[in-house]
C-alpha cells in the first residue's frame, strides 16, 4: 500500500494518521497524539529551567534595579502561581492525551491559552524586562503555542472518532 505524502500542516500529518500498521488498544485504534506527548515531555524540563532562570533573574534585578515598593513580591508571587499552573496543565495534558478524553483536552487547551498570557506578561509588561526574560518567555510561548495547536487538533480527532463510533 502506497501512502500519500503528508502536507506539513495537514491535520492528518499533525495527528499522525499516516501509519503502515494500525495500532490497536482493546479492539480500537489509538487516537492519542505522540507529537503532543513529546512536546509535553520536553516542556516539563523547560518549566524547571524557566523557574531556575527566573529566580536568578529576579535576584539580579533586585540587586541591580530599584524596585517600587511591593512590586518584586507581586512578580515573584505571579511566577510561583505560573509554575504551579504549568505543572497542573502539563499533568492534565498528559492525562487527556493518554485517556483520549476531549473534555480534559479542552481544559488543557484553555489552561494553555492562560499560560500564553502569563508568558506575554513576563516578556513585556513586568517592571524590569531583561533580554534573558524575553528569550526565556519567547521559547515558552513557542512551546505552549505548539501544544495548544496540537491539542486542538487532537481534541477534534477524539470528538470525531467518538461521533463515528456512536453511529455505527
mmCIF file of C-alpha atoms in Angstrom:
data_model
loop_
_atom_site.group_PDB
_atom_site.id
_atom_site.type_symbol
_atom_site.label_atom_id
_atom_site.label_comp_id
_atom_site.label_asym_id
_atom_site.label_seq_id
_atom_site.Cartn_x
_atom_site.Cartn_y
_atom_site.Cartn_z
ATOM 1 C CA UNK A 1 0.000 0.000 0.000
ATOM 2 C CA UNK A 2 1.426 3.364 -1.050
ATOM 3 C CA UNK A 3 0.873 6.189 1.420
ATOM 4 C CA UNK A 4 0.239 9.702 0.108
ATOM 5 C CA UNK A 5 2.866 12.282 1.109
ATOM 6 C CA UNK A 6 1.515 14.280 4.040
ATOM 7 C CA UNK A 7 1.363 18.040 3.970
ATOM 8 C CA UNK A 8 3.310 19.680 6.745
ATOM 9 C CA UNK A 9 0.306 21.428 8.305
ATOM 10 C CA UNK A 10 -2.451 18.994 7.378
ATOM 11 C CA UNK A 11 -4.411 17.548 10.263
ATOM 12 C CA UNK A 12 -3.597 14.021 9.094
ATOM 13 C CA UNK A 13 0.133 14.684 9.400
ATOM 14 C CA UNK A 14 -0.182 16.529 12.708
ATOM 15 C CA UNK A 15 -2.236 13.749 14.264
ATOM 16 C CA UNK A 16 -0.001 11.045 12.818
ATOM 17 C CA UNK A 17 -2.776 9.266 10.924
ATOM 18 C CA UNK A 18 -0.482 8.024 8.142
ATOM 19 C CA UNK A 19 0.568 4.705 9.613
ATOM 20 C CA UNK A 20 1.605 1.491 7.943
ATOM 21 C CA UNK A 21 0.418 -0.645 10.855
ATOM 22 C CA UNK A 22 -2.792 0.075 12.676
ATOM 23 C CA UNK A 23 -2.128 0.361 16.393
ATOM 24 C CA UNK A 24 -4.940 -1.206 18.394
ATOM 25 C CA UNK A 25 -5.836 -0.783 22.042
ATOM 26 C CA UNK A 26 -8.534 -3.086 23.353
ATOM 27 C CA UNK A 27 -10.044 -3.542 19.906
ATOM 28 C CA UNK A 28 -9.932 0.071 18.718
ATOM 29 C CA UNK A 29 -7.384 2.376 17.178
ATOM 30 C CA UNK A 30 -5.217 4.503 19.465
ATOM 31 C CA UNK A 31 -6.098 8.153 18.918
ATOM 32 C CA UNK A 32 -3.677 9.925 21.257
ATOM 33 C CA UNK A 33 -1.033 12.176 19.704
ATOM 34 C CA UNK A 34 2.600 11.163 20.043
ATOM 35 C CA UNK A 35 3.736 14.595 18.864
ATOM 36 C CA UNK A 36 1.748 16.307 21.616
ATOM 37 C CA UNK A 37 3.096 13.898 24.227
ATOM 38 C CA UNK A 38 6.680 14.633 23.110
ATOM 39 C CA UNK A 39 6.062 18.388 23.444
ATOM 40 C CA UNK A 40 4.581 17.923 26.911
ATOM 41 C CA UNK A 41 7.581 15.777 27.920
ATOM 42 C CA UNK A 42 10.125 18.404 26.871
ATOM 43 C CA UNK A 43 8.056 21.258 28.308
ATOM 44 C CA UNK A 44 8.282 19.590 31.735
ATOM 45 C CA UNK A 45 12.043 20.031 31.666
ATOM 46 C CA UNK A 46 11.751 23.557 30.314
ATOM 47 C CA UNK A 47 9.478 24.578 33.199
ATOM 48 C CA UNK A 48 12.280 23.651 35.602
ATOM 49 C CA UNK A 49 14.835 25.595 33.562
ATOM 50 C CA UNK A 50 12.442 28.552 33.346
ATOM 51 C CA UNK A 51 11.956 28.541 37.123
ATOM 52 C CA UNK A 52 15.703 28.437 37.793
ATOM 53 C CA UNK A 53 16.486 31.215 35.308
ATOM 54 C CA UNK A 54 13.633 33.386 36.574
ATOM 55 C CA UNK A 55 14.823 33.052 40.177
ATOM 56 C CA UNK A 56 18.318 34.102 39.088
ATOM 57 C CA UNK A 57 16.852 36.933 37.019
ATOM 58 C CA UNK A 58 14.727 38.237 39.908
ATOM 59 C CA UNK A 59 17.711 38.076 42.275
ATOM 60 C CA UNK A 60 19.784 40.079 39.781
ATOM 61 C CA UNK A 61 17.011 42.633 39.243
ATOM 62 C CA UNK A 62 16.543 43.059 42.988
ATOM 63 C CA UNK A 63 20.275 43.655 43.414
ATOM 64 C CA UNK A 64 20.742 45.919 40.380
ATOM 65 C CA UNK A 65 17.489 47.896 39.957
ATOM 66 C CA UNK A 66 15.352 49.923 42.389
ATOM 67 C CA UNK A 67 12.016 48.113 42.508
ATOM 68 C CA UNK A 68 8.970 50.127 43.606
ATOM 69 C CA UNK A 69 7.575 49.002 46.946
ATOM 70 C CA UNK A 70 5.933 45.507 46.875
ATOM 71 C CA UNK A 71 6.368 45.070 43.087
ATOM 72 C CA UNK A 72 9.078 42.414 43.378
ATOM 73 C CA UNK A 73 6.961 40.371 45.779
ATOM 74 C CA UNK A 74 3.983 40.606 43.441
ATOM 75 C CA UNK A 75 6.014 39.438 40.435
ATOM 76 C CA UNK A 76 7.592 36.559 42.370
ATOM 77 C CA UNK A 77 4.117 35.526 43.538
ATOM 78 C CA UNK A 78 2.925 35.583 39.913
ATOM 79 C CA UNK A 79 5.890 33.386 38.984
ATOM 80 C CA UNK A 80 5.059 30.864 41.716
ATOM 81 C CA UNK A 81 1.410 30.668 40.617
ATOM 82 C CA UNK A 82 2.513 30.374 36.977
ATOM 83 C CA UNK A 83 4.841 27.451 37.763
ATOM 84 C CA UNK A 84 2.085 25.687 39.722
ATOM 85 C CA UNK A 85 -0.341 26.303 36.847
ATOM 86 C CA UNK A 86 2.172 24.912 34.336
ATOM 87 C CA UNK A 87 2.735 21.761 36.385
ATOM 88 C CA UNK A 88 -1.027 21.175 36.677
ATOM 89 C CA UNK A 89 -1.550 21.997 32.989
ATOM 90 C CA UNK A 90 1.084 19.502 31.871
ATOM 91 C CA UNK A 91 -0.352 16.781 34.129
ATOM 92 C CA UNK A 92 -3.849 17.418 32.754
ATOM 93 C CA UNK A 93 -2.475 17.343 29.194
ATOM 94 C CA UNK A 94 -0.699 14.047 29.735
ATOM 95 C CA UNK A 95 -3.831 12.526 31.254
ATOM 96 C CA UNK A 96 -6.080 13.914 28.499
ATOM 97 C CA UNK A 97 -3.833 12.629 25.727
ATOM 98 C CA UNK A 98 -3.401 9.167 27.227
ATOM 99 C CA UNK A 99 -7.072 8.728 28.167
ATOM 100 C CA UNK A 100 -8.267 10.241 24.855
ATOM 101 C CA UNK A 101 -10.793 12.409 26.677
ATOM 102 C CA UNK A 102 -11.868 15.506 24.688
ATOM 103 C CA UNK A 103 -13.180 17.373 27.758
ATOM 104 C CA UNK A 104 -9.893 17.215 29.648
ATOM 105 C CA UNK A 105 -8.090 18.076 26.412
ATOM 106 C CA UNK A 106 -10.266 21.202 26.218
ATOM 107 C CA UNK A 107 -9.247 22.083 29.790
ATOM 108 C CA UNK A 108 -5.590 21.583 28.813
ATOM 109 C CA UNK A 109 -6.057 23.853 25.801
ATOM 110 C CA UNK A 110 -7.760 26.613 27.818
ATOM 111 C CA UNK A 111 -5.055 26.451 30.502
ATOM 112 C CA UNK A 112 -2.520 26.757 27.688
ATOM 113 C CA UNK A 113 -4.134 29.966 26.473
ATOM 114 C CA UNK A 114 -3.921 31.326 30.027
ATOM 115 C CA UNK A 115 -0.258 30.313 30.230
ATOM 116 C CA UNK A 116 0.386 32.189 26.977
ATOM 117 C CA UNK A 117 -0.961 35.393 28.524
ATOM 118 C CA UNK A 118 1.205 34.958 31.626
ATOM 119 C CA UNK A 119 4.299 34.451 29.474
ATOM 120 C CA UNK A 120 3.484 37.559 27.449
ATOM 121 C CA UNK A 121 3.196 39.469 30.739
ATOM 122 C CA UNK A 122 6.637 38.270 31.861
ATOM 123 C CA UNK A 123 8.058 39.006 28.413
ATOM 124 C CA UNK A 124 6.728 42.540 28.011
ATOM 125 C CA UNK A 125 4.886 44.042 30.981
ATOM 126 C CA UNK A 126 6.784 43.206 34.169
ATOM 127 C CA UNK A 127 8.528 46.046 35.980
ATOM 128 C CA UNK A 128 12.025 45.392 34.582
ATOM 129 C CA UNK A 129 12.401 43.226 31.466
ATOM 130 C CA UNK A 130 15.846 41.897 30.622
ATOM 131 C CA UNK A 131 16.862 40.301 27.331
ATOM 132 C CA UNK A 132 17.047 36.920 29.065
ATOM 133 C CA UNK A 133 13.403 37.359 30.121
ATOM 134 C CA UNK A 134 12.391 37.948 26.524
ATOM 135 C CA UNK A 135 14.294 34.888 25.267
ATOM 136 C CA UNK A 136 13.075 32.568 28.063
ATOM 137 C CA UNK A 137 9.448 33.525 27.685
ATOM 138 C CA UNK A 138 9.566 33.537 23.871
ATOM 139 C CA UNK A 139 10.700 29.896 23.990
ATOM 140 C CA UNK A 140 7.884 29.134 26.445
ATOM 141 C CA UNK A 141 5.363 30.911 24.187
ATOM 142 C CA UNK A 142 6.565 28.825 21.240
ATOM 143 C CA UNK A 143 6.252 25.533 23.132
ATOM 144 C CA UNK A 144 2.852 26.370 24.582
ATOM 145 C CA UNK A 145 1.548 27.630 21.212
ATOM 146 C CA UNK A 146 2.503 24.344 19.581
ATOM 147 C CA UNK A 147 0.860 22.442 22.426
ATOM 148 C CA UNK A 148 -2.346 24.470 22.094
ATOM 149 C CA UNK A 149 -2.397 23.895 18.325
ATOM 150 C CA UNK A 150 -1.749 20.151 18.603
ATOM 151 C CA UNK A 151 -4.173 19.736 21.493
ATOM 152 C CA UNK A 152 -6.896 21.450 19.451
ATOM 153 C CA UNK A 153 -6.377 19.047 16.548
ATOM 154 C CA UNK A 154 -6.156 16.086 18.908
ATOM 155 C CA UNK A 155 -9.325 17.131 20.742
ATOM 156 C CA UNK A 156 -11.152 17.339 17.415
ATOM 157 C CA UNK A 157 -9.873 13.895 16.474
ATOM 158 C CA UNK A 158 -11.142 12.482 19.771
ATOM 159 C CA UNK A 159 -14.562 14.031 19.164
ATOM 160 C CA UNK A 160 -14.849 12.980 15.506
ATOM 161 C CA UNK A 161 -13.903 9.385 16.186
ATOM 162 C CA UNK A 162 -16.276 9.261 19.158
ATOM 163 C CA UNK A 163 -19.132 10.507 16.966
ATOM 164 C CA UNK A 164 -18.371 7.883 14.333
ATOM 165 C CA UNK A 165 -18.391 5.122 16.952
ATOM 166 C CA UNK A 166 -21.813 6.255 18.221
ATOM 167 C CA UNK A 167 -23.464 5.997 14.789
ATOM 168 C CA UNK A 168 -22.121 2.513 13.946
#
